[in-house]
Coordinates of C-alpha atoms and ligand atoms in Angstrom, one line a residue:
X1 CA 332.5 -75.4 142.4
X2 CA 331.3 -72.4 142.9
X3 CA 334.1 -69.5 144.5
X4 CA 333.6 -66.5 146.0
X5 CA 336.7 -64.1 145.3
X6 CA 336.8 -60.9 147.4
X7 CA 339.3 -59.1 145.5
X8 CA 338.7 -60.5 142.1
X9 CA 340.6 -57.3 140.4
X10 CA 343.4 -57.3 142.2
X11 CA 347.1 -58.5 140.6
X12 CA 346.4 -61.6 142.9
X13 CA 342.8 -62.3 142.2
X14 CA 342.2 -61.9 139.1
X15 CA 345.4 -64.6 138.6
X16 CA 343.1 -66.8 141.1
X17 CA 340.3 -66.0 139.1
X18 CA 341.7 -67.6 136.0
X19 CA 343.0 -70.0 137.9
X20 CA 339.5 -70.5 139.2
X21 CA 338.2 -70.7 136.1
X22 CA 341.0 -72.8 134.1
X23 CA 340.3 -75.3 136.1
X24 CA 336.4 -75.6 135.9
X25 CA 334.9 -73.6 138.6
X26 CA 332.3 -70.6 138.1
X27 CA 333.9 -67.4 139.8
X28 CA 331.3 -64.9 142.3
X29 CA 334.0 -61.5 141.7
X30 CA 333.8 -59.5 144.7
X31 CA 335.3 -55.9 144.0
X32 CA 334.3 -52.2 144.0
X33 CA 334.6 -52.2 140.9
X34 CA 332.1 -55.2 140.2
X35 CA 329.8 -53.5 143.1
X36 CA 330.2 -55.0 146.3
X37 CA 332.4 -52.8 148.5
X38 CA 333.0 -54.9 151.4
X39 CA 333.3 -52.0 154.4
X40 CA 329.8 -51.7 152.7
X41 CA 328.5 -54.9 152.5
X42 CA 324.2 -54.8 151.4
X43 CA 324.1 -57.0 148.8
X44 CA 327.3 -60.1 150.2
X45 CA 324.8 -62.2 151.6
X46 CA 323.0 -62.9 148.5
X47 CA 326.0 -62.6 146.4
X48 CA 327.6 -65.2 148.7
X49 CA 324.8 -67.5 148.8
X50 CA 325.7 -70.7 146.9
X51 CA 329.2 -70.5 147.2
X52 CA 331.7 -73.2 148.2
X53 CA 334.2 -71.2 149.2
X54 CA 335.7 -67.5 149.6
X55 CA 338.6 -66.3 149.1
X56 CA 339.4 -62.9 150.6
X57 CA 342.8 -61.0 148.0
X58 CA 341.9 -57.6 149.4
X59 CA 344.4 -55.4 149.7
X60 CA 344.2 -52.4 152.2
X61 CA 343.9 -48.4 151.1
X62 CA 347.3 -47.9 153.2
X63 CA 350.0 -49.8 154.5
X64 CA 350.0 -48.0 157.6
X65 CA 349.9 -50.0 161.0
X66 CA 346.7 -48.8 162.6
X67 CA 344.8 -47.5 158.7
X68 CA 345.3 -50.8 157.2
X69 CA 344.7 -53.4 160.3
X70 CA 340.9 -50.7 161.3
X71 CA 340.4 -52.1 157.2
X72 CA 341.0 -55.5 157.6
X73 CA 339.8 -55.7 160.6
X74 CA 336.6 -54.0 159.4
X75 CA 336.8 -56.4 156.4
X76 CA 336.8 -60.0 157.1
X77 CA 334.4 -58.8 159.6
X78 CA 331.8 -57.9 156.6
X79 CA 333.2 -61.1 154.9
X80 CA 333.5 -63.9 157.3
X81 CA 330.1 -62.9 158.8
X82 CA 328.1 -62.7 154.9
X83 CA 329.5 -65.8 154.8
X84 CA 328.2 -67.3 158.0
X85 CA 325.6 -66.2 157.0
X86 CA 324.8 -67.5 153.3
X87 CA 326.2 -70.7 154.6
X88 CA 329.1 -71.1 153.1
X89 CA 331.7 -73.5 153.1
X90 CA 335.1 -72.7 153.5
X91 CA 337.1 -69.4 154.2
X92 CA 340.4 -68.5 152.6
X93 CA 342.8 -66.4 153.9
X94 CA 346.0 -64.7 151.6
X95 CA 348.5 -64.1 154.6
X96 CA 352.6 -63.4 154.6
X97 CA 354.8 -65.3 156.6
X98 CA 356.5 -64.1 159.0
X99 CA 353.3 -61.6 160.3
X100 CA 353.2 -64.0 163.8
X101 CA 356.3 -63.8 164.9
X102 CA 356.0 -59.4 163.9
X103 CA 353.1 -59.2 165.9
X104 CA 354.3 -61.2 168.9
X105 CA 356.9 -59.0 169.3
X106 CA 357.5 -55.4 169.7
X107 CA 361.6 -55.4 167.7
X108 CA 361.8 -54.0 164.5
X109 CA 362.4 -56.3 162.4
X110 CA 363.4 -53.9 159.4
X111 CA 361.3 -55.1 157.1
X112 CA 360.6 -51.2 156.5
X113 CA 356.4 -52.5 156.8
X114 CA 356.7 -54.2 159.8
X115 CA 353.1 -51.8 160.4
X116 CA 351.9 -53.4 157.7
X117 CA 352.7 -57.0 158.7
X118 CA 350.7 -56.5 162.3
X119 CA 347.5 -55.5 160.4
X120 CA 348.4 -58.8 158.0
X121 CA 348.3 -60.3 161.3
X122 CA 345.0 -59.0 163.1
X123 CA 343.4 -59.9 159.7
X124 CA 344.5 -63.7 159.9
X125 CA 342.6 -62.9 163.6
X126 CA 339.8 -61.5 162.9
X127 CA 339.4 -64.0 159.7
X128 CA 339.8 -66.9 162.6
X129 CA 337.0 -64.9 165.1
X130 CA 333.8 -64.6 162.0
X131 CA 334.9 -66.6 158.8
X132 CA 333.5 -69.4 158.5
X133 CA 335.9 -72.5 158.6
X134 CA 338.4 -70.5 158.5
X135 CA 342.4 -71.5 156.4
X136 CA 344.5 -69.0 156.2
X137 CA 347.5 -69.3 153.0
X138 CA 350.5 -67.5 154.4
X139 CA 352.8 -65.9 151.8
X140 CA 356.6 -65.0 150.5
X141 CA 357.0 -62.1 148.7
X142 CA 355.9 -61.7 145.0
X143 CA 358.8 -61.5 142.5
X144 CA 357.5 -58.2 141.5
X145 CA 358.8 -56.8 144.8
X146 CA 362.6 -56.1 143.2
X147 CA 360.5 -53.7 140.9
X148 CA 358.6 -52.3 143.6
X149 CA 362.1 -51.6 145.9
X150 CA 364.2 -49.1 143.5
X151 CA 360.6 -46.9 144.4
X152 CA 360.7 -46.9 148.3
X153 CA 364.2 -45.5 149.1
X154 CA 363.9 -43.7 144.9
X155 CA 366.3 -40.3 144.9
X156 CA 367.2 -39.5 141.5
X157 CA 369.5 -42.4 140.2
X158 CA 370.1 -43.6 143.2
X159 CA 368.2 -46.0 145.4
X160 CA 368.4 -48.1 148.8
X161 CA 366.3 -51.0 149.3
X162 CA 366.0 -53.3 152.3
X163 CA 368.5 -56.3 151.8
X164 CA 365.5 -58.5 152.8
X165 CA 366.2 -61.8 153.1
X166 CA 363.3 -63.4 151.3
X167 CA 362.4 -66.2 148.6
X168 CA 360.0 -65.0 146.4
X169 CA 357.2 -66.4 144.2
X170 CA 355.7 -66.3 141.7
X171 CA 351.2 -65.1 141.5
X172 CA 350.3 -67.0 138.9
X173 CA 352.9 -69.7 141.1
X174 CA 351.0 -69.0 144.3
X175 CA 347.3 -69.3 143.5
X176 CA 346.9 -72.0 142.8
X177 CA 347.9 -73.0 146.7
X178 CA 345.2 -71.0 147.5
X179 CA 342.7 -72.6 145.2
X180 CA 344.4 -75.9 146.8
X181 CA 343.1 -74.8 150.3
X182 CA 339.3 -73.1 148.1
X183 CA 338.4 -76.1 146.9
X184 CA 340.3 -78.6 149.9
X185 CA 342.1 -80.0 147.5
X186 CA 345.5 -78.7 149.9
X187 CA 344.4 -79.8 153.8
X188 CA 345.1 -78.3 156.4
X189 CA 344.2 -74.3 158.1
X190 CA 348.0 -73.3 157.8
X191 CA 349.5 -74.1 154.7
X192 CA 352.7 -72.0 153.5
X193 CA 353.8 -70.5 150.0
X194 CA 357.1 -69.4 148.4
X195 CA 359.3 -69.8 146.0
X196 CA 362.2 -72.0 145.0
X197 CA 365.5 -70.0 146.0
X198 CA 366.3 -68.1 148.5
X199 CA 367.5 -64.4 147.3
X200 CA 368.9 -60.6 149.1
X201 CA 366.1 -57.8 148.4
X202 CA 369.1 -55.2 147.1
X203 CA 371.0 -58.0 144.6
X204 CA 367.4 -58.7 143.0
X205 CA 366.2 -54.9 142.8
X206 CA 369.8 -54.3 140.8
X207 CA 369.2 -57.5 138.9
X208 CA 365.9 -55.6 137.8
X209 CA 367.3 -51.9 137.2
X210 CA 369.4 -53.7 134.9
X211 CA 367.1 -55.9 133.0
X212 CA 364.9 -53.2 131.9
X213 CA 367.8 -50.7 131.1
X214 CA 367.8 -48.2 134.3
X215 CA 371.3 -47.2 135.6
X216 CA 369.7 -47.0 138.8
X217 CA 372.0 -46.6 141.2
X218 CA 371.5 -50.2 144.5
X219 CA 372.5 -49.9 148.1
X220 CA 372.1 -52.3 150.6
X221 CA 370.2 -51.3 153.6
X222 CA 369.5 -51.8 156.9
X223 CA 367.3 -55.3 157.9
X224 CA 366.5 -55.8 161.8
X225 CA 367.9 -59.0 163.4
X226 CA 364.4 -60.8 162.6
X227 CA 364.4 -60.7 159.2
X228 CA 368.5 -61.3 159.1
X229 CA 367.3 -64.9 161.5
X230 CA 365.3 -65.5 158.0
X231 CA 361.2 -64.3 159.8
X232 CA 360.3 -63.7 156.0
X233 CA 361.7 -67.5 154.8
X234 CA 359.4 -70.8 154.4
X235 CA 359.1 -72.9 157.0
X236 CA 359.4 -76.6 156.9
X237 CA 356.4 -78.4 155.2
X238 CA 355.7 -75.3 153.2
X239 CA 354.3 -75.4 149.1
X240 CA 357.2 -74.6 146.7
X241 CA 356.3 -73.8 143.5
X242 CA 358.6 -72.6 139.9
X243 CA 359.5 -70.3 138.4
X244 CA 362.9 -68.5 139.5
X245 CA 363.0 -65.3 140.2
X246 CA 366.1 -65.7 137.4
X247 CA 363.6 -67.5 135.5
X248 CA 360.6 -64.9 136.3
X249 CA 363.0 -62.2 135.0
X250 CA 363.9 -63.2 132.0
X251 CA 360.4 -63.8 131.2
X252 CA 360.0 -59.9 131.8
X253 CA 362.7 -59.0 129.7
X254 CA 361.9 -61.0 127.0
X255 CA 358.4 -59.4 126.8
X256 CA 359.8 -55.6 127.8
X257 CA 362.3 -56.1 124.4
X258 CA 359.3 -57.4 122.6
X259 CA 357.6 -54.5 122.9
Ligands
LIG301 N1 353.3 -58.4 147.4 C1 353.2 -59.5 148.0 O1 354.8 -59.5 147.8 C2 352.4 -59.8 148.7 C3 352.5 -61.3 149.5 C4 351.8 -61.9 150.2 C5 350.8 -61.8 150.4 N2 349.9 -60.3 149.5 C6 348.4 -59.9 149.8 O2 348.3 -60.3 148.2 C7 347.0 -60.0 149.4 C8 346.0 -59.5 147.1 O3 347.4 -57.9 147.4 P1 347.2 -57.3 145.4 O4 348.6 -57.1 144.9 O5 346.7 -58.5 145.0 O6 347.0 -56.4 145.5 P2 345.7 -55.2 144.9 O7 346.3 -54.8 143.2 O8 345.5 -53.8 145.3 O9 343.7 -55.7 144.8 C9 343.5 -55.1 146.0 C10 341.7 -55.6 145.5 O10 340.9 -55.7 146.4 C11 340.1 -55.3 146.5 N3 339.5 -54.1 147.4 C12 340.1 -52.9 147.9 N4 339.1 -52.6 148.9 C13 337.9 -53.2 149.0 C14 336.7 -52.9 149.0 N5 336.3 -52.0 150.7 N6 335.7 -53.2 148.6 C15 335.9 -54.8 148.0 N7 336.6 -54.8 147.0 C16 338.7 -54.4 147.9 C17 340.0 -54.0 145.7 O11 339.0 -54.1 144.2 P3 338.6 -52.7 144.7 O12 339.5 -51.0 144.3 O13 337.5 -52.3 142.6 O14 338.0 -52.7 145.2 C18 341.2 -55.2 144.8 O15 340.1 -55.6 143.8 C19 347.1 -58.6 150.0 O16 346.3 -58.2 151.3 C20 348.0 -58.1 150.5 O17 348.8 -58.2 152.1 C21 350.7 -59.6 149.2

């Protein structure tokens, strides 16, 4: 198959491109770096012609709710409209588990990024409105959130990490589900994907810091009722794919030691 990937140069996009090529598919990489700014979509229809599927794994330049909403809705409209004009058979957008419930309430979920989650839900809606044969894959957080979270509230040798209840997933495993939905091997308009085990983000960040020799003191930050109730966790029927966080972390530690 010919699969266009919007965001092909990013963390998820490059993993998806490797997986698609390894499975024998042809990839059309779309990113500013490859000459396609989806916000200025000149030449996009031509680039998408002949593609069987398009997968949107773009990221907004900011996590601010208003700016991210504006980016995702415009990018999804441009990509979806161009895909429809080009006759692309199938569209897939990567989203996050829980965005629908967080968008449906004014209650603070306490993820630390509630506004961004609402923007991701707006992206799903814009894809549904404009893209041909739209499919949504909602993922849990990636294992690397353990590293990122250390920096969110860091002040010297102390940091506060919101005690999110999550079921983190490895990017390279998650993209196999994205690919399956893009090819049609995985059925359903909405699929969820997560890792094999439930974790506390505070504990994950502590373990990450220790495994890399960082002595930062990690304190649990508050979260809202929605997070405590499991809004970020995969539901019944989700694709649960390994490795576990501990296995992933062992790999990171081994790679760090080998350097
Ligand atoms: N991190 C998580 O735990 C998690 C969990 C679930 C879902 N996700 C979702 O995964 C998606 C991808 O994340 P990521 O970490 O792979 O992001 P990333 O590494 O920042 O990559 C973003 C990609 O988007 C492209 N892009 C940005 N603006 C563009 C534009 N105007 N036109 C064309 N391409 C553009 C970038 O390429 P250029 O800069 O070259 O344009 C890059 O290829 C996000 O939507 C995120 O919400 C993340």
